[in-house]
Amino acid sequence: MEITLTRPDDWHLHLRDGEQLKAVVAYSAARFGRAIIMPNLQPPLTTVDAAHAYRERILQALPAASDFQPLMTLYLTDRTTPAEIERAAQSEHVHAVKLYPAGATTHSDSGVTDIRHTMPALEKMAELDIPLLTHGEVTRPDVDMFDREKVFIDEVLAPLLQRLPELRVVMEHITTADAAAFVRDGRHRLGATMTPQHLLYNRNALFQGGLRPHMFCLPVLKRERHRAALIDAATSGHPSFFLGTDSAPHPRHAKESDCGCAGIFSAHAAIELYAEVFEQAGALERLEGFASHHGADFYGLPRNTDTITLRADPWQVPATLPMGKDTLVPLRAADTVRWRLVGEDR
Ligand code: DOR
Ligand code: ZN
């Protein structure tokens, strides 16, 4: 069996920099036309100039003849100025601004300590229609790790949308039934990305036969009932839900560690894994909307005009992949993926 779909885009991707960037970018470029590139480098990309320079490094790292387009984002801080937002609005390459609550995840130390500090920037974004992308978790130590997303919706996101109804927002990598319901019932200016891991696995995967650092990402995997709600939302055809892998490479040693990094690498098999989700849900015909249409429509960008073809033909993922002088352990390492990328029509 084969399926052909409009070339998909990845609306949430970590590419890193330097040798790591060179090692991972081709996996995304082989599958996706465009990707929203996360700005959590060290130091973070807080200015349009820094985002433009990073875009050039990504283009340099691409395989020859690739026409993959990196869509850049800025890293929001307590000190982001309305003037920088104006520069972002004037740039044809910067498409959104990312909110990391300080301390929420990898390289979020420079993130926002209190959303109130960012109001001048957010008001300017609402005025100029620049989307805010949220890592939607509170970081207060009294909030249970598994409740951080729900509390973020109640305490931060819902009040923000009331205050700035014009602001376009994407809840990134949603993980709960609460987030799916909030987006589904919400305004048309609210979208959500979903990762392959949150659609394929529940939190048992973190403890399958022992502690599994390569299944650790943030927001962390949740209960089965949340996964079921995410699958419902992704396969519903609702235009607010779209593909964002959150593929986040880390060297193997940084994950297999006393204090292991959060992040799951899925770029090597991303669209293939989503195809598995949609097939299992009996909704393969809805994959194209989720993967190739809804995100472009949300961002006001044209849909891709070329296609890719997937074939049901299981293949084995390597146990590790090279990453500069290190290796990384990809999602499904040493295990099979059912769908294979067979054709590209450019
Ligand atoms: O698991 C994650 N890894 N979640 C994030 O929000 C960041 C990402 C990373 O950069 O490694
Ligand atoms: Zn991310």
PDB file of C-alpha atoms in Angstrom, residues 105-239:
ATOM      1  CA  THR A 105      13.148  22.855  29.704  1.00  0.00           C
ATOM      2  CA  THR A 106      16.453  22.602  27.796  1.00  0.00           C
ATOM      3  CA  HIS A 107      18.159  26.014  27.470  1.00  0.00           C
ATOM      4  CA  SER A 108      15.281  27.932  29.007  1.00  0.00           C
ATOM      5  CA  ASP A 109      17.353  29.771  31.646  1.00  0.00           C
ATOM      6  CA  SER A 110      16.910  33.068  29.800  1.00  0.00           C
ATOM      7  CA  GLY A 111      13.180  32.474  29.472  1.00  0.00           C
ATOM      8  CA  VAL A 112      10.305  34.474  30.851  1.00  0.00           C
ATOM      9  CA  THR A 113      10.124  34.742  34.653  1.00  0.00           C
ATOM     10  CA  ASP A 114       6.669  36.368  34.670  1.00  0.00           C
ATOM     11  CA  ILE A 115       4.382  36.834  31.668  1.00  0.00           C
ATOM     12  CA  ARG A 116       3.556  40.335  32.925  1.00  0.00           C
ATOM     13  CA  HIS A 117       7.094  41.415  32.080  1.00  0.00           C
ATOM     14  CA  THR A 118       6.485  40.604  28.419  1.00  0.00           C
ATOM     15  CA  MET A 119       3.253  42.553  27.931  1.00  0.00           C
ATOM     16  CA  PRO A 120       4.796  45.376  25.859  1.00  0.00           C
ATOM     17  CA  ALA A 121       6.232  42.797  23.445  1.00  0.00           C
ATOM     18  CA  LEU A 122       3.043  40.707  23.394  1.00  0.00           C
ATOM     19  CA  GLU A 123       0.883  43.761  22.735  1.00  0.00           C
ATOM     20  CA  LYS A 124       3.102  44.649  19.790  1.00  0.00           C
ATOM     21  CA  MET A 125       2.856  41.050  18.518  1.00  0.00           C
ATOM     22  CA  ALA A 126      -0.938  41.182  18.702  1.00  0.00           C
ATOM     23  CA  GLU A 127      -0.904  44.487  16.821  1.00  0.00           C
ATOM     24  CA  LEU A 128       1.445  43.221  14.087  1.00  0.00           C
ATOM     25  CA  ASP A 129      -0.026  39.689  13.992  1.00  0.00           C
ATOM     26  CA  ILE A 130       3.119  37.780  14.941  1.00  0.00           C
ATOM     27  CA  PRO A 131       2.245  34.396  16.471  1.00  0.00           C
ATOM     28  CA  LEU A 132       3.302  33.516  20.007  1.00  0.00           C
ATOM     29  CA  LEU A 133       4.443  29.904  20.380  1.00  0.00           C
ATOM     30  CA  THR A 134       4.167  28.634  23.932  1.00  0.00           C
ATOM     31  CA  HIS A 135       6.016  26.007  25.868  1.00  0.00           C
ATOM     32  CA  GLY A 136       2.849  25.674  27.925  1.00  0.00           C
ATOM     33  CA  GLU A 137       4.025  24.566  31.331  1.00  0.00           C
ATOM     34  CA  VAL A 138       4.288  26.382  34.639  1.00  0.00           C
ATOM     35  CA  THR A 139       7.486  25.773  36.560  1.00  0.00           C
ATOM     36  CA  ARG A 140       6.416  26.395  40.161  1.00  0.00           C
ATOM     37  CA  PRO A 141       7.835  23.602  42.334  1.00  0.00           C
ATOM     38  CA  ASP A 142       4.493  23.088  44.090  1.00  0.00           C
ATOM     39  CA  VAL A 143       2.811  22.040  40.835  1.00  0.00           C
ATOM     40  CA  ASP A 144       3.033  18.329  40.042  1.00  0.00           C
ATOM     41  CA  MET A 145       5.130  17.564  36.948  1.00  0.00           C
ATOM     42  CA  PHE A 146       2.129  15.934  35.240  1.00  0.00           C
ATOM     43  CA  ASP A 147      -0.163  18.928  35.905  1.00  0.00           C
ATOM     44  CA  ARG A 148       2.092  21.675  34.585  1.00  0.00           C
ATOM     45  CA  GLU A 149       0.313  22.010  31.238  1.00  0.00           C
ATOM     46  CA  LYS A 150      -3.197  22.198  32.706  1.00  0.00           C
ATOM     47  CA  VAL A 151      -2.113  24.799  35.273  1.00  0.00           C
ATOM     48  CA  PHE A 152      -0.439  26.826  32.502  1.00  0.00           C
ATOM     49  CA  ILE A 153      -3.725  26.919  30.583  1.00  0.00           C
ATOM     50  CA  ASP A 154      -5.679  28.025  33.650  1.00  0.00           C
ATOM     51  CA  GLU A 155      -3.199  30.508  35.101  1.00  0.00           C
ATOM     52  CA  VAL A 156      -1.338  31.904  32.107  1.00  0.00           C
ATOM     53  CA  LEU A 157      -2.863  31.128  28.715  1.00  0.00           C
ATOM     54  CA  ALA A 158      -6.582  31.650  29.324  1.00  0.00           C
ATOM     55  CA  PRO A 159      -6.045  35.059  31.010  1.00  0.00           C
ATOM     56  CA  LEU A 160      -3.602  36.066  28.259  1.00  0.00           C
ATOM     57  CA  LEU A 161      -6.102  35.267  25.490  1.00  0.00           C
ATOM     58  CA  GLN A 162      -8.755  37.256  27.345  1.00  0.00           C
ATOM     59  CA  ARG A 163      -6.453  40.215  27.619  1.00  0.00           C
ATOM     60  CA  LEU A 164      -5.131  40.026  24.038  1.00  0.00           C
ATOM     61  CA  PRO A 165      -7.855  38.382  21.935  1.00  0.00           C
ATOM     62  CA  GLU A 166      -6.100  39.401  18.716  1.00  0.00           C
ATOM     63  CA  LEU A 167      -2.904  37.526  19.581  1.00  0.00           C
ATOM     64  CA  ARG A 168      -2.322  34.427  17.436  1.00  0.00           C
ATOM     65  CA  VAL A 169      -1.045  31.615  19.676  1.00  0.00           C
ATOM     66  CA  VAL A 170       0.222  28.079  19.094  1.00  0.00           C
ATOM     67  CA  MET A 171       0.302  25.775  22.103  1.00  0.00           C
ATOM     68  CA  GLU A 172       3.348  23.731  21.205  1.00  0.00           C
ATOM     69  CA  HIS A 173       3.622  19.969  21.741  1.00  0.00           C
ATOM     70  CA  ILE A 174       0.334  19.517  23.600  1.00  0.00           C
ATOM     71  CA  THR A 175       0.202  16.468  25.845  1.00  0.00           C
ATOM     72  CA  THR A 176      -3.133  16.462  27.663  1.00  0.00           C
ATOM     73  CA  ALA A 177      -6.867  16.058  27.087  1.00  0.00           C
ATOM     74  CA  ASP A 178      -7.189  19.470  28.755  1.00  0.00           C
ATOM     75  CA  ALA A 179      -5.044  21.182  26.127  1.00  0.00           C
ATOM     76  CA  ALA A 180      -6.799  19.376  23.266  1.00  0.00           C
ATOM     77  CA  ALA A 181     -10.197  20.486  24.580  1.00  0.00           C
ATOM     78  CA  PHE A 182      -9.008  24.048  25.168  1.00  0.00           C
ATOM     79  CA  VAL A 183      -7.762  24.343  21.586  1.00  0.00           C
ATOM     80  CA  ARG A 184     -10.731  22.529  20.037  1.00  0.00           C
ATOM     81  CA  ASP A 185     -13.274  24.768  21.737  1.00  0.00           C
ATOM     82  CA  GLY A 186     -11.172  27.879  21.416  1.00  0.00           C
ATOM     83  CA  ARG A 187     -10.882  30.678  18.958  1.00  0.00           C
ATOM     84  CA  HIS A 188      -9.661  30.241  15.412  1.00  0.00           C
ATOM     85  CA  ARG A 189      -6.503  32.179  16.293  1.00  0.00           C
ATOM     86  CA  LEU A 190      -5.382  29.387  18.637  1.00  0.00           C
ATOM     87  CA  GLY A 191      -3.524  26.371  17.225  1.00  0.00           C
ATOM     88  CA  ALA A 192      -1.624  23.392  18.614  1.00  0.00           C
ATOM     89  CA  THR A 193       1.232  21.209  17.430  1.00  0.00           C
ATOM     90  CA  MET A 194       1.497  17.527  18.319  1.00  0.00           C
ATOM     91  CA  THR A 195       4.594  15.319  18.428  1.00  0.00           C
ATOM     92  CA  PRO A 196       4.910  11.701  17.305  1.00  0.00           C
ATOM     93  CA  GLN A 197       5.920  10.568  20.793  1.00  0.00           C
ATOM     94  CA  HIS A 198       2.862  12.023  22.527  1.00  0.00           C
ATOM     95  CA  LEU A 199       0.609  10.353  19.931  1.00  0.00           C
ATOM     96  CA  LEU A 200       2.394   6.979  20.047  1.00  0.00           C
ATOM     97  CA  TYR A 201       3.338   6.489  23.706  1.00  0.00           C
ATOM     98  CA  ASN A 202       2.021   7.052  27.187  1.00  0.00           C
ATOM     99  CA  ARG A 203       4.090   7.513  30.339  1.00  0.00           C
ATOM    100  CA  ASN A 204       4.547   3.766  30.807  1.00  0.00           C
ATOM    101  CA  ALA A 205       7.142   4.027  28.040  1.00  0.00           C
ATOM    102  CA  LEU A 206       9.408   5.914  30.452  1.00  0.00           C
ATOM    103  CA  PHE A 207       9.577   2.881  32.725  1.00  0.00           C
ATOM    104  CA  GLN A 208       9.346  -0.088  30.350  1.00  0.00           C
ATOM    105  CA  GLY A 209      11.603  -2.686  32.009  1.00  0.00           C
ATOM    106  CA  GLY A 210      13.713   0.073  33.610  1.00  0.00           C
ATOM    107  CA  LEU A 211      14.272   3.794  33.331  1.00  0.00           C
ATOM    108  CA  ARG A 212      14.231   4.886  29.668  1.00  0.00           C
ATOM    109  CA  PRO A 213      16.032   8.204  29.202  1.00  0.00           C
ATOM    110  CA  HIS A 214      15.458   8.236  25.446  1.00  0.00           C
ATOM    111  CA  MET A 215      11.719   8.451  26.057  1.00  0.00           C
ATOM    112  CA  PHE A 216      12.124  11.553  28.223  1.00  0.00           C
ATOM    113  CA  CYS A 217      11.004  14.854  26.765  1.00  0.00           C
ATOM    114  CA  LEU A 218       9.237  17.923  28.061  1.00  0.00           C
ATOM    115  CA  PRO A 219       6.365  18.171  28.478  1.00  0.00           C
ATOM    116  CA  VAL A 220       6.729  14.619  29.780  1.00  0.00           C
ATOM    117  CA  LEU A 221       4.600  11.755  28.369  1.00  0.00           C
ATOM    118  CA  LYS A 222       1.201  11.506  30.056  1.00  0.00           C
ATOM    119  CA  ARG A 223      -1.450   8.869  30.904  1.00  0.00           C
ATOM    120  CA  GLU A 224      -3.135   6.754  28.241  1.00  0.00           C
ATOM    121  CA  ARG A 225      -6.385   8.732  28.477  1.00  0.00           C
ATOM    122  CA  HIS A 226      -4.510  11.868  27.449  1.00  0.00           C
ATOM    123  CA  ARG A 227      -2.875  10.087  24.521  1.00  0.00           C
ATOM    124  CA  ALA A 228      -6.309   8.901  23.378  1.00  0.00           C
ATOM    125  CA  ALA A 229      -7.619  12.478  23.493  1.00  0.00           C
ATOM    126  CA  LEU A 230      -4.640  13.701  21.464  1.00  0.00           C
ATOM    127  CA  ILE A 231      -5.251  11.054  18.799  1.00  0.00           C
ATOM    128  CA  ASP A 232      -8.906  12.082  18.638  1.00  0.00           C
ATOM    129  CA  ALA A 233      -7.910  15.696  18.140  1.00  0.00           C
ATOM    130  CA  ALA A 234      -5.154  15.014  15.589  1.00  0.00           C
ATOM    131  CA  THR A 235      -7.368  12.757  13.470  1.00  0.00           C
ATOM    132  CA  SER A 236     -10.518  14.893  13.813  1.00  0.00           C
ATOM    133  CA  GLY A 237      -9.771  17.072  10.806  1.00  0.00           C
ATOM    134  CA  HIS A 238     -10.024  20.171  13.035  1.00  0.00           C
ATOM    135  CA  PRO A 239      -7.813  22.833  11.397  1.00  0.00           C
TER     136      PRO A 239
END
